[in-house]
Short mmCIF file of C-alpha atoms and ligand atoms in Angstrom, two decimals:
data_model
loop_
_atom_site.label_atom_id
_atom_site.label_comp_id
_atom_site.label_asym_id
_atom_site.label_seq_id
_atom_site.Cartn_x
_atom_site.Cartn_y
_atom_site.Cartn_z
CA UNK A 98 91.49 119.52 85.91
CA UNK A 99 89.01 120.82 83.60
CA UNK A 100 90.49 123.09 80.42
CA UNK A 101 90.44 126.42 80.86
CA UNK A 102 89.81 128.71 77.67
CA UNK A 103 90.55 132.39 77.77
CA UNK A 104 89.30 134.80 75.57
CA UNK A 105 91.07 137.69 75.93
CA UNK A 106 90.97 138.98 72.61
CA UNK A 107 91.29 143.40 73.44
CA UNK A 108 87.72 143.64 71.97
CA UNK A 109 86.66 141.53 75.09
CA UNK A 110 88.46 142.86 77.67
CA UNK A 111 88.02 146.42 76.70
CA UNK A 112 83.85 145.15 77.28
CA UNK A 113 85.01 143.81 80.20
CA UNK A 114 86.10 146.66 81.62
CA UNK A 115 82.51 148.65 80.93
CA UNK A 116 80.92 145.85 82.35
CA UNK A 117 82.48 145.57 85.54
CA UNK A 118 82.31 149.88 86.31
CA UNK A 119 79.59 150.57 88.63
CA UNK A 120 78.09 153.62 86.90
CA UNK A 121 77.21 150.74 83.55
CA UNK A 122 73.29 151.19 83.61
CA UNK A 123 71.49 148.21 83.01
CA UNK A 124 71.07 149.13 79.15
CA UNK A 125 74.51 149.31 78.81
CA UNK A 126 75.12 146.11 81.23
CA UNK A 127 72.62 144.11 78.94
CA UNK A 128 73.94 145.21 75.56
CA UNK A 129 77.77 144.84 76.49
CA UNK A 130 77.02 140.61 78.19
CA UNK A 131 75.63 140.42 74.62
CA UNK A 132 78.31 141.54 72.65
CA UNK A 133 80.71 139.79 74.65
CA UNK A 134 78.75 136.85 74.33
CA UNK A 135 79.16 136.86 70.82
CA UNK A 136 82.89 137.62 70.34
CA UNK A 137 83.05 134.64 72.84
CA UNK A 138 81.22 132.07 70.69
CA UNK A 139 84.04 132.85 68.12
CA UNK A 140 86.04 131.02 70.23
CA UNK A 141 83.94 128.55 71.76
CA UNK A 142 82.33 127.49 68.24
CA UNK A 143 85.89 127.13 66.73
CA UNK A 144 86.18 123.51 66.39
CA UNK A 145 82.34 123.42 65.34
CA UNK A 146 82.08 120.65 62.51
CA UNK A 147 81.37 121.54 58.82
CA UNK A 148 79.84 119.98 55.94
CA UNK A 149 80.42 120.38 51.98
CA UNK A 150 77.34 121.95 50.07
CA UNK A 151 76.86 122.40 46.93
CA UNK A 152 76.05 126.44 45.67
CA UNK A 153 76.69 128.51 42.63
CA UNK A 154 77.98 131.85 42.55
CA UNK A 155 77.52 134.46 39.70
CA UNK A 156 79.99 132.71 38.19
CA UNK A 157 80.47 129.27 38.72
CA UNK A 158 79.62 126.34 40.50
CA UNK A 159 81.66 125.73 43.88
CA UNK A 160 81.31 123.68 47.23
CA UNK A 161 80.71 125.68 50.46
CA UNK A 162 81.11 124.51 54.05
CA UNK A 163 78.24 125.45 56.38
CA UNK A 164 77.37 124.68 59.94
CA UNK A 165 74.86 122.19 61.32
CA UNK A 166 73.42 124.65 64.04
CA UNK A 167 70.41 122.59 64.93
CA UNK A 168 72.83 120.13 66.16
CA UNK A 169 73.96 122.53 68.51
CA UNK A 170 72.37 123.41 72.20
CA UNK A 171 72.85 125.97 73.75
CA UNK A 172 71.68 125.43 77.52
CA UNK A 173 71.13 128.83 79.37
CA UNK A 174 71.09 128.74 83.55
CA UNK A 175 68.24 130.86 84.59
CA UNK A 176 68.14 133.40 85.24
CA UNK A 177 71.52 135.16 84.27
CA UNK A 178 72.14 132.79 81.37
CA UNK A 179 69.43 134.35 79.25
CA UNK A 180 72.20 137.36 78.57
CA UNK A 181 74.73 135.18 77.14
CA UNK A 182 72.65 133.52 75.30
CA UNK A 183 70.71 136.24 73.66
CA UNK A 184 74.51 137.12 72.13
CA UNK A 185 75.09 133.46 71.45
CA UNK A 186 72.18 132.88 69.34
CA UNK A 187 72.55 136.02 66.98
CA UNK A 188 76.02 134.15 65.92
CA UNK A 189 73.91 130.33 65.84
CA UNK A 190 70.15 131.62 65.14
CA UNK A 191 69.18 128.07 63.96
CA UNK A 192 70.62 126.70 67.25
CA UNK A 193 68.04 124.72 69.33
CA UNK A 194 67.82 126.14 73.42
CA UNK A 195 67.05 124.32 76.58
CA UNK A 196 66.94 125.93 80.40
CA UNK A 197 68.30 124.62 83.53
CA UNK A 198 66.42 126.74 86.03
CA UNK A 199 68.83 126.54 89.25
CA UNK A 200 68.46 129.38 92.25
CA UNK A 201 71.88 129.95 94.88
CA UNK A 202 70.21 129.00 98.40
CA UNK A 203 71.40 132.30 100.18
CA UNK A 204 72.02 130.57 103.19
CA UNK A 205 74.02 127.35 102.09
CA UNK A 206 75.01 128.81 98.49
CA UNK A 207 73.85 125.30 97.50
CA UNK A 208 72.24 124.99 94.05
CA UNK A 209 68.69 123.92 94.21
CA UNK A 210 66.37 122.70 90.84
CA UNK A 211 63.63 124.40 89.97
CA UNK A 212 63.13 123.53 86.04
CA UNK A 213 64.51 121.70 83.33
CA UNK A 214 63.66 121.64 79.61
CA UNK A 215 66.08 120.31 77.05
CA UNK A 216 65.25 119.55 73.44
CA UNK A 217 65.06 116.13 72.46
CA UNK A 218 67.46 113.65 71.01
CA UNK A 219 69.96 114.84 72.71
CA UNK A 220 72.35 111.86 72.61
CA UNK A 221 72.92 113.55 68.77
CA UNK A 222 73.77 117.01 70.06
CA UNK A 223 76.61 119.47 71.31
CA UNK A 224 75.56 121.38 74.26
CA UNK A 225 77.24 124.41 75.60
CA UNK A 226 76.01 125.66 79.12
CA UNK A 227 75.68 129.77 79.59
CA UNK A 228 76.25 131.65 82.85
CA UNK A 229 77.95 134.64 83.35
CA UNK A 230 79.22 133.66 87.04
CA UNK A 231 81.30 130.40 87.38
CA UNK A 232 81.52 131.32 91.29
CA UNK A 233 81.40 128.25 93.91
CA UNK A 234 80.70 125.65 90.68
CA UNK A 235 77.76 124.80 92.48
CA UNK A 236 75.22 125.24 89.82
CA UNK A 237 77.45 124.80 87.17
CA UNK A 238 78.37 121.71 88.83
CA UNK A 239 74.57 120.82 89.57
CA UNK A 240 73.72 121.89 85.49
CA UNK A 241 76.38 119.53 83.86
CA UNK A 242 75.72 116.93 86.49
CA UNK A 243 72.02 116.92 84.96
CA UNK A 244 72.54 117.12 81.44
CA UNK A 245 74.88 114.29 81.53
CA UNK A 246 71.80 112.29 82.40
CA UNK A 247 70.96 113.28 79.03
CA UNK A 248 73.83 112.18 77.36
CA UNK A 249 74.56 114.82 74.75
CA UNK A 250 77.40 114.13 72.36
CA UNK A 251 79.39 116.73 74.27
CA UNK A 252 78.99 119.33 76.82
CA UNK A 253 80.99 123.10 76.81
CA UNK A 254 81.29 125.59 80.22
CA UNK A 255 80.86 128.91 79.04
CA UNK A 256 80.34 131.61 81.19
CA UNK A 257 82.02 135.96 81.46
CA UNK A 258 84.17 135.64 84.43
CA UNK A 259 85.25 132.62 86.68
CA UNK A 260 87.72 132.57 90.10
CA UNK A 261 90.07 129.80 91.32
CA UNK A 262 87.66 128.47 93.35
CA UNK A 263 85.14 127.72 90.58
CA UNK A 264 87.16 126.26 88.40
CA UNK A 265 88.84 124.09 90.91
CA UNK A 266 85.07 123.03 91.46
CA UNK A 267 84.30 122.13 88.48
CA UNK A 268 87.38 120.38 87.71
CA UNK A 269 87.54 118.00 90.50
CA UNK A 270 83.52 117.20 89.78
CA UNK A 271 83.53 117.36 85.61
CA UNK A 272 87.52 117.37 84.04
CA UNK A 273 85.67 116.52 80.68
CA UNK A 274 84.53 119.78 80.55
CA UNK A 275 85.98 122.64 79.15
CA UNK A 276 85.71 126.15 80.54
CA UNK A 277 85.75 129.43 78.64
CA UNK A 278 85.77 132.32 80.03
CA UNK A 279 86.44 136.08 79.02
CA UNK A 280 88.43 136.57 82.29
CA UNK A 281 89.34 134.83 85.85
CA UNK A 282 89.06 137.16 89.31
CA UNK A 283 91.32 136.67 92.50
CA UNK A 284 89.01 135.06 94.77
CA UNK A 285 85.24 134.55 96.51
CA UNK A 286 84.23 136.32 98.63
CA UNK A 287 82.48 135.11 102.12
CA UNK A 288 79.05 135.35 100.42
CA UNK A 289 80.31 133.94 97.39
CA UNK A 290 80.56 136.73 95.51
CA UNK A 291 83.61 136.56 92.54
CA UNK A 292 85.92 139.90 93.90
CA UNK A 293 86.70 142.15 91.69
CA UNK A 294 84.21 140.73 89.79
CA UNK A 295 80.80 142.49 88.67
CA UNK A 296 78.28 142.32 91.53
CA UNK A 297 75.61 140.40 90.76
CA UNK A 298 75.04 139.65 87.05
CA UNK A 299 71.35 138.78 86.90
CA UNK A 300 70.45 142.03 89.02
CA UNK A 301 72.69 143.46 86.81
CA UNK A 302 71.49 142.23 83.32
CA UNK A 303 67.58 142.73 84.84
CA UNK A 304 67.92 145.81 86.98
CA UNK A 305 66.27 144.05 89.84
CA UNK A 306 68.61 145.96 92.14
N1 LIG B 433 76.87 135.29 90.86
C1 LIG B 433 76.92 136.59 90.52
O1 LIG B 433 76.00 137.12 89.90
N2 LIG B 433 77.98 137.32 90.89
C2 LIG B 433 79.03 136.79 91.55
O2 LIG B 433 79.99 137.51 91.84
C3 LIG B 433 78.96 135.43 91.91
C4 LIG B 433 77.87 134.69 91.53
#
């Protein structure tokens, strides 16, 4: 069984809860997947290593600890994943990005491969994969599946909302991987669709509905 993370900090679920209304326009949608993303990398960045440096302040000499962002990846599914990780990378600015572009056959709900960039030595880096939706698992299964080709140093699930089904998914295929989510629905429905849920997030972030 894969970890499962929740943030459910009031600041998130209060966004949530915007998020998920009907009336949210798809400014509002946009801007709120951001901000979530964000307060989500707190969490998701928390165990993030950190090395001395050596600054001065006005007063004195002192050793800092920074990040080493370049050694982090942040992997966005197209198309949806481009939200979160707008919000990720105003937290991680000097992180490095690669795509996974993966499209839901209507039909079979079956993730098929359309594109795949990654930076390179990745063997050296920590990747965390973005998508709002962890609904079947099948192209969050199909995305960590391919990056572990790769082998990065370590691989992170992150994603808005998730269902029993999709974490079941992607714990039976990838129990390595940790899941974080900022909240987990009742069930799929027949098209695969997470219920309560949101509708469908990349219409949603895009208005191309
Ligand atoms: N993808 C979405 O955008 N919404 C869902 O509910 C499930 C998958």
């Amino acid at each position: 069984m894969s970890s499962v993370h929740l943030v459910d900090h009031p600041l998130v679920q209060h966004k949530m809860t915007l998020l998920r209304r009907r009336e949210a326009s798809t400014k509002s949608f946009r801007q709120l997947v951001n901000e979530i993303a964000t307060l989500v990398a707190y969490e998701v960045l928390r165990d993030m290593p950190l090395h001395d440096v050596e600054i001065e302040t006005p007063l004195e000499p002192m050793t800092g600890r920074m990040i080493d962002g370049k050694k982090l990846v942040f992997v966005s599914i197209l198309r949806a994943g481009t939200g979160i990780l707008d919000g990720m990378l105003d937290v991680v600015p000097s992180a490095r990005v690669g795509h996974i572009g993966l499209y839901r056959d209507p039909k079979t709900l079956v993730a098929v491969e359309y594109y795949f960039k990654m930076p390179g030595d990745l063997h050296e880096r920590d990747v965390v994969i973005v998508d709002p939706m962890l609904a079947t698992g099948n192209s969050a299964v199909a995305a960590v599946d391919r990056l572990k080709e790769c082998g990065p140093k370590s691989i992170k699930f992150v994603c808005l909302l998730t269902c029993p089904e999709g974490i079941a998914a992607m714990g039976e295929a990838h129990p390595d991987v940790p899941i974080y989510t900022a909240a987990v629905d009742r069930q799929l429905d027949e098209h695969g669709y997470i219920l309560p849920g949101l509708g469908d997030a990349g219409d949603r972030i895009f208005g191309t509905k």
